[in-house]
Tab-separated table of C-alpha atoms in Angstrom:
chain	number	residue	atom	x	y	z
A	1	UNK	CA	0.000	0.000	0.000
A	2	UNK	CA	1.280	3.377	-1.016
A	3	UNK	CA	1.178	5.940	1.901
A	4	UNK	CA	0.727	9.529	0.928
A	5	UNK	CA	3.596	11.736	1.011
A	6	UNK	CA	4.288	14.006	3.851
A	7	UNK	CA	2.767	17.405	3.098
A	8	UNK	CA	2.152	20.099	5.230
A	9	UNK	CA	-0.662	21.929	4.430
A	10	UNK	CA	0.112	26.025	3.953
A	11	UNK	CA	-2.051	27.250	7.110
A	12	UNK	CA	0.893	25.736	9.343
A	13	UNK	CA	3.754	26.977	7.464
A	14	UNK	CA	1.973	30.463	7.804
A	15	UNK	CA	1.251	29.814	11.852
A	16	UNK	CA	5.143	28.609	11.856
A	17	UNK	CA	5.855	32.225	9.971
A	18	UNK	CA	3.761	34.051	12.213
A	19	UNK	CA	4.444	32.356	15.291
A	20	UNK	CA	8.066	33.000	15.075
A	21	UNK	CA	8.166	36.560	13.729
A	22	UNK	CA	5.770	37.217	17.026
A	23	UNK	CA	8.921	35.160	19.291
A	24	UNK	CA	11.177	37.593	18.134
A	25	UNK	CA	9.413	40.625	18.548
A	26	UNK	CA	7.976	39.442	21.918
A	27	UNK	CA	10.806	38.284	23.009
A	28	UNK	CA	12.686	40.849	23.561
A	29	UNK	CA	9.972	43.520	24.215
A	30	UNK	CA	8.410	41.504	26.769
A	31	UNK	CA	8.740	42.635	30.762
A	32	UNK	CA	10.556	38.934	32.086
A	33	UNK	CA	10.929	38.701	35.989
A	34	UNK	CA	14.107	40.492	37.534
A	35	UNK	CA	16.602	37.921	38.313
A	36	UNK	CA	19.864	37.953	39.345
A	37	UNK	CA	22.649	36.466	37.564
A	38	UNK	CA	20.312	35.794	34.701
A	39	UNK	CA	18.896	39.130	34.478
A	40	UNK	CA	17.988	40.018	30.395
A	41	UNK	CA	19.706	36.193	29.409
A	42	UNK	CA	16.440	34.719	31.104
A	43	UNK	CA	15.357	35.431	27.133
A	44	UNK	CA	17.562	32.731	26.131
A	45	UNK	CA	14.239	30.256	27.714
A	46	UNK	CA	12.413	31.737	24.400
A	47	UNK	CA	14.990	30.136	22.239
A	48	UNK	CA	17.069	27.904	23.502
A	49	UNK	CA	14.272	25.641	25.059
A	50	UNK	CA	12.262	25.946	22.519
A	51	UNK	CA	15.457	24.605	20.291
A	52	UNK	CA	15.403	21.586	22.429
A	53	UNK	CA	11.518	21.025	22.271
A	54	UNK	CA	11.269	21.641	18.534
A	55	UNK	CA	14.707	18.642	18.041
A	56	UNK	CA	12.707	15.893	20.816
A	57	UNK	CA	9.552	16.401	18.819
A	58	UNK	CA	11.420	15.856	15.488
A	59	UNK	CA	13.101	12.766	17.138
A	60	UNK	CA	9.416	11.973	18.474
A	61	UNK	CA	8.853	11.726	14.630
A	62	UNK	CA	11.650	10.320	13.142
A	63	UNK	CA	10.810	7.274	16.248
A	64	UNK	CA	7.486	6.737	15.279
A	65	UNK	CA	8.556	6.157	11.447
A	66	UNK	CA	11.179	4.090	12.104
A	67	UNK	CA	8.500	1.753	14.246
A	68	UNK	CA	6.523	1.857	10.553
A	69	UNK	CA	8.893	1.343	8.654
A	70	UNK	CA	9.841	-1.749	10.166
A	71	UNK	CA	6.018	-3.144	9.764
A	72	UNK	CA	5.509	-1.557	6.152
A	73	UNK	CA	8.780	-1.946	4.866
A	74	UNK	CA	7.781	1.421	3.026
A	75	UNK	CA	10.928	3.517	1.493
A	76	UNK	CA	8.517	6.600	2.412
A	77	UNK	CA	8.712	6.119	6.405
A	78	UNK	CA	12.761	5.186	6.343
A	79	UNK	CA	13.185	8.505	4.502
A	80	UNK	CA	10.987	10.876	6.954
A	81	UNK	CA	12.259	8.851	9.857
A	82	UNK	CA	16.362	10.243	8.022
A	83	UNK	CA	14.832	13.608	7.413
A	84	UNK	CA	13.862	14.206	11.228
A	85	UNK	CA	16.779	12.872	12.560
A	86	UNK	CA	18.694	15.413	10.281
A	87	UNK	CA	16.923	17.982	10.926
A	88	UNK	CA	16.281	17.107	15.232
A	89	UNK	CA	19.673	17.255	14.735
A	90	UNK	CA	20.180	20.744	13.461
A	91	UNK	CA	17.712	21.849	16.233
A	92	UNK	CA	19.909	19.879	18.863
A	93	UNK	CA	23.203	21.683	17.718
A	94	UNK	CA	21.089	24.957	18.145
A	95	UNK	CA	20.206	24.198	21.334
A	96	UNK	CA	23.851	23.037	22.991
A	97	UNK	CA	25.116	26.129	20.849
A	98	UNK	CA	22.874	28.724	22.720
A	99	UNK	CA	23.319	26.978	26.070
A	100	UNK	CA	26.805	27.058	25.784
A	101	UNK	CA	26.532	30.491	24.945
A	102	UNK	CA	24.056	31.419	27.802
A	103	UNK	CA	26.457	29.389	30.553
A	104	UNK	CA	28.935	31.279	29.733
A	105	UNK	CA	27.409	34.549	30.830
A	106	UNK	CA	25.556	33.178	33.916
A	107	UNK	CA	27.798	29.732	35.175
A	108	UNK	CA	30.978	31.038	34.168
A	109	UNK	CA	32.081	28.525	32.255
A	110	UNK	CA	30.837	27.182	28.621
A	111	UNK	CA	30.750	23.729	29.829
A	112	UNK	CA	30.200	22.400	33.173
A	113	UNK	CA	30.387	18.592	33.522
A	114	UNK	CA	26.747	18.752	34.799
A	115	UNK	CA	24.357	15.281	34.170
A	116	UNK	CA	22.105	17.130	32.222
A	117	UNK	CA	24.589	19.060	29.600
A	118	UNK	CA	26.784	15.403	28.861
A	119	UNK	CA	23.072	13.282	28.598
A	120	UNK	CA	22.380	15.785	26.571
A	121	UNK	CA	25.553	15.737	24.251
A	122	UNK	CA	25.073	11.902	24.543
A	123	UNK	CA	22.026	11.884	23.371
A	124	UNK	CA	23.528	14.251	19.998
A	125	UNK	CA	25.767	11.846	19.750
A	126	UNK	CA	23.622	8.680	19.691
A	127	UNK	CA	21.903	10.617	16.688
A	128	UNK	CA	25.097	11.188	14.731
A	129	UNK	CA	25.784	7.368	15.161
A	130	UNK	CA	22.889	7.046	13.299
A	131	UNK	CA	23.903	9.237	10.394
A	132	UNK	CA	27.208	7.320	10.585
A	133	UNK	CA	25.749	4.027	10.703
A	134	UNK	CA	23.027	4.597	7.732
A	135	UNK	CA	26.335	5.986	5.563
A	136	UNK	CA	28.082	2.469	6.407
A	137	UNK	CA	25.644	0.374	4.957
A	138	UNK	CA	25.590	0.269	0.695
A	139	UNK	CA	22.624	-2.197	0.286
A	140	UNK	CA	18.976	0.082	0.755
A	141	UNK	CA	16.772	-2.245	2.059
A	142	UNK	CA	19.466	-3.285	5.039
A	143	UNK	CA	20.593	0.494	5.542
A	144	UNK	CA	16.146	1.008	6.447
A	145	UNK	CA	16.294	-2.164	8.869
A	146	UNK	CA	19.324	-1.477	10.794
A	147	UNK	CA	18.607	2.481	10.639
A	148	UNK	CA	15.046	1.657	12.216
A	149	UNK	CA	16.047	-0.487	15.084
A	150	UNK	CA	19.094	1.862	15.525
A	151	UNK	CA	16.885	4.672	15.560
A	152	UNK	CA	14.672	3.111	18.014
A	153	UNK	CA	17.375	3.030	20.675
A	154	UNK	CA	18.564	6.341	20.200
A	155	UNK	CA	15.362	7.766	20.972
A	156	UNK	CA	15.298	5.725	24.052
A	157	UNK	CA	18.504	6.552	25.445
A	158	UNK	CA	17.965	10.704	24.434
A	159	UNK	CA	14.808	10.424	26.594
A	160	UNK	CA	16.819	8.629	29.798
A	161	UNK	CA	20.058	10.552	29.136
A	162	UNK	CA	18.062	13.785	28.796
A	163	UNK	CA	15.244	13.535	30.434
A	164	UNK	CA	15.522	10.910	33.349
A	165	UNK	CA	19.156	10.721	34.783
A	166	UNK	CA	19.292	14.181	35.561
A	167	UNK	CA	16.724	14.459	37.259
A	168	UNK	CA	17.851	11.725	39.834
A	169	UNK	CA	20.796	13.736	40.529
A	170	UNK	CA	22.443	16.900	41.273
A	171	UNK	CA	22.559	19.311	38.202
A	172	UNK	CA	23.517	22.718	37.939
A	173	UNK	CA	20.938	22.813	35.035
A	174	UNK	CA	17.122	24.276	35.822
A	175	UNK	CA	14.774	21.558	36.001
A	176	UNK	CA	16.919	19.135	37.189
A	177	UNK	CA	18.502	17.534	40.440
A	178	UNK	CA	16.724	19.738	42.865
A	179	UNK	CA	16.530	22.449	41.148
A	180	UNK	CA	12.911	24.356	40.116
A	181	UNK	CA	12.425	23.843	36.098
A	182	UNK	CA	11.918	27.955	34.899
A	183	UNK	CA	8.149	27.327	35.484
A	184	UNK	CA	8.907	26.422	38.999
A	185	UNK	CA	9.630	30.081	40.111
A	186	UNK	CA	10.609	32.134	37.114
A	187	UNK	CA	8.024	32.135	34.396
A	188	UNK	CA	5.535	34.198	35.411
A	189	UNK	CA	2.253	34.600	33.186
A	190	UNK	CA	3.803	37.014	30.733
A	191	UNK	CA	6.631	35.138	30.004
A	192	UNK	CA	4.336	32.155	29.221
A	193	UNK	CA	2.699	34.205	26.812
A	194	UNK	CA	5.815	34.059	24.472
A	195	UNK	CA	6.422	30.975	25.321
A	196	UNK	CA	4.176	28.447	24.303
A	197	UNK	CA	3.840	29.994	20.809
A	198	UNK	CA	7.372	30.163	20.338
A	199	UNK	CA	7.749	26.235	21.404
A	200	UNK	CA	4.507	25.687	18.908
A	201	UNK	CA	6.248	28.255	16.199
A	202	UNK	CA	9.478	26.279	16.662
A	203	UNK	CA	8.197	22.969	16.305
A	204	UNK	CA	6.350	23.671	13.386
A	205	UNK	CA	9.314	25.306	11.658
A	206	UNK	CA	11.314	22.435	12.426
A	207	UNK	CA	8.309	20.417	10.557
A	208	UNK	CA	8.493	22.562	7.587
A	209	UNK	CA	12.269	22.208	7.076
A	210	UNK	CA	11.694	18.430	7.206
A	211	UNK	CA	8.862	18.765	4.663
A	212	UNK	CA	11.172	20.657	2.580
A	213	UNK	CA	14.581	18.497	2.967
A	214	UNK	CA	11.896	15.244	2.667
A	215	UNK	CA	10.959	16.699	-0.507
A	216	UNK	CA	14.203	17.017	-2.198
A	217	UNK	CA	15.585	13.450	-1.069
A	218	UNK	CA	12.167	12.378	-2.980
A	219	UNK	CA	13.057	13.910	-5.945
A	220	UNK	CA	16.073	12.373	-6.571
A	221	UNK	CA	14.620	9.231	-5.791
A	222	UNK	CA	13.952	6.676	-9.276
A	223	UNK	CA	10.627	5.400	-9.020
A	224	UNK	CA	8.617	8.645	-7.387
B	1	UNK	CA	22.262	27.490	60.331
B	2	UNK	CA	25.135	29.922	59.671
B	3	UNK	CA	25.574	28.698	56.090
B	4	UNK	CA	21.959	29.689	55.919
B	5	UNK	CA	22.477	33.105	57.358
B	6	UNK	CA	25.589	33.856	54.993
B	7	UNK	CA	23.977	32.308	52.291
B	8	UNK	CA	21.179	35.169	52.740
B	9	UNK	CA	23.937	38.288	53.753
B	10	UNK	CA	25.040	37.283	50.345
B	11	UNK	CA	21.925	37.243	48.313
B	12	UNK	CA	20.919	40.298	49.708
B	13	UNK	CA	24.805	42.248	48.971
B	14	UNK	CA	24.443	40.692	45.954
B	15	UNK	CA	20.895	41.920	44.695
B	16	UNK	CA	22.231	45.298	45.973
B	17	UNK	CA	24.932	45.330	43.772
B	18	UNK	CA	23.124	43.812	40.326
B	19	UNK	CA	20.061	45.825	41.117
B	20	UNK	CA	20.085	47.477	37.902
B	21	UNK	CA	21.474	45.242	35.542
B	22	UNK	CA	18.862	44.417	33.694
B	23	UNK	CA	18.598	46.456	29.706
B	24	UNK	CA	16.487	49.294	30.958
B	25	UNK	CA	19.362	51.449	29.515
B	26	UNK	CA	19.014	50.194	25.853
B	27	UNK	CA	15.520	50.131	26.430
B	28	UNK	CA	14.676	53.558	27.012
B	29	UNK	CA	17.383	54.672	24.127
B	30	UNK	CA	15.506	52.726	21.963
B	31	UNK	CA	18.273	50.705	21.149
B	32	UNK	CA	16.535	47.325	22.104
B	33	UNK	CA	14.673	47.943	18.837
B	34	UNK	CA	17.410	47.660	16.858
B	35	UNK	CA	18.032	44.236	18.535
B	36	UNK	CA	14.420	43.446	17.588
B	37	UNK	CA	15.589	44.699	13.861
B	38	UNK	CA	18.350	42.961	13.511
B	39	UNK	CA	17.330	39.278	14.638
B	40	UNK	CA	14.131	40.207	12.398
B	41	UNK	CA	15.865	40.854	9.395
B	42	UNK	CA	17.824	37.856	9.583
B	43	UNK	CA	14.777	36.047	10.082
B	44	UNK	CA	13.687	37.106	7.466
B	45	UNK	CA	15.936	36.194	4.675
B	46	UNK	CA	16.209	32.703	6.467
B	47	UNK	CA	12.237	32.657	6.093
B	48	UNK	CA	12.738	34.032	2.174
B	49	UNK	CA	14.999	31.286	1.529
B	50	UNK	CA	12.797	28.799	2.369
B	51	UNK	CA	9.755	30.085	0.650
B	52	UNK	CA	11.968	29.867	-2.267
B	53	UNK	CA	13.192	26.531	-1.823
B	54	UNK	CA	9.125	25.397	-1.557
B	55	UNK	CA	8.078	27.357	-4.448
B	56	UNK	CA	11.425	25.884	-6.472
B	57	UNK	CA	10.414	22.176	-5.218
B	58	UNK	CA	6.912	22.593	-5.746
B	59	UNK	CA	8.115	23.321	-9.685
B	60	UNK	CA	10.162	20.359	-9.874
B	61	UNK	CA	7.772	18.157	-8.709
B	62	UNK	CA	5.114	19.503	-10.895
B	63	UNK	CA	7.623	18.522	-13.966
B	64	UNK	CA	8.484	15.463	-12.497
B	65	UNK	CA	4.628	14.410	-12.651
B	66	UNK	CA	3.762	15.871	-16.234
């Protein structure tokens, strides 16, 4: 059975438009609680978490089509299930980029060998052994199997690496070990109403990319 | 107990100090809109680029199919 190719209609590449265009504006014109240390960086929470959300949903994806694939043997699902891993993984890099940036200014220190920011560059590199392992294999229908189950584990050990070990311990990172998450104490009503359209506008960006990247492995594809 | 009683000594010396460090200064010059320019612009291009990859895409594939 031939599944339909992935196509986003145009209303959510115009909400993804308009959803980040209002980030950026808001974003920075927004009152944000006074904090110290963080002061102005507390920002960063419009774009750097939302980095993060927008790459687990994309992994989210790229998880669920590798599960298909496996059951429909469909070239369609192994190629969405690459295309969001790619792309998650563009989103990830964003995200350790502007952390790194934003410890900097308020840790000290770019890195800090905290649980959460190594499960976190664990988890990146789990995905890259992905893109590594579906470059070692030559024969198509092998490079979708092992890709699949591959995948399948990756996703796995992002969500304990990233979202379950640090939390059991002590972490320097909000959210973690002890420590409130920025809706604990910091995000106060205002800055939730940036926000959750920036993690929606990000996400769906993130989904449009893929739809766009999906599109050109497709068309160099024989048979489509 | 006295950890707890530094620990506050230096909050408080602390949120004396950094009191005003927040952008108020660029804000009231104005200048925080050119910060809201600048990241806008360059959204914007990125944004352009993409439309023009969809449109460009959307023209191959209608070839591909005819």
């Amino acid at each position: 059975m031939k599944l339909a190719p992935f196509k986003l209609h145009i209303s959510i590449k115009i909400a993804a438009i308009v959803l980040v265009f209002y980030t950026l504006v808001a974003g920075f014109l927004v009152s944000v609680p006074e904090l110290d240390i963080l002061n102005e960086t507390i920002r960063n929470l419009f774009f750097h978490v939302t980095s993060w959300f927008a790459m687990v949903f994309l992994f989210l994806g790229a998880f669920v089509f590798s599960i298909r694939y496996l059951s429909s043997g469909s070239e369609n699902d192994d190629l969405l299930a690459k295309v969001f891993v790619h792309v998650g993984m563009a989103f990830g890099a964003a995200g350790l980029v502007t952390g790194m940036l934003w410890a900097q200014y308020t840790w000290g220190s770019y890195w800090v060998p905290d649980p959460k920011l190594n499960g976190a560059a664990i988890a990146m590199l789990a995905y890259l052994a992905y893109v590594v392992l579906r470059n070692s294999i030559t024969d198509e229908i092998m490079r979708a199997k092992v890709s699949s189950v591959y995948n399948i584990f990756a996703f796995v050990m992002m969500v304990i690496f990233v979202f379950i070990l640090p939390r059991m311990t002590d972490s320097l990172h909000p959210g973690n070990g002890g420590n409130p998450a920025f809706s604990g104490y910091d995000l106060d009503s205002t800055m939730r109403m940036v926000f959750y359209p920036a993690t929606i506008g990000w996400i769906l960006l993130g989904l449009w990319i893929s739809e766009v990247r999906y599109r050109i492995e497709r068309l160099s594809l024989p048979n489509q | 107990m006295r950890r707890g009683f530094f620990t506050l000594v230096f909050a408080a010396l602390t949120k004396a100090l950094f009191a005003q460090e927040m952008a108020d200064a660029m804000r009231s010059e104005g200048k925080i809109y050119v910060v809201v320019g600048v990241v806008v612009l360059i959204f914007i291009v990125l944004f352009a680029y993409l439309i023009w990859m969809d449109m460009r895409l959307k023209k191959l594939e209608k070839e591909k199919k005819g």
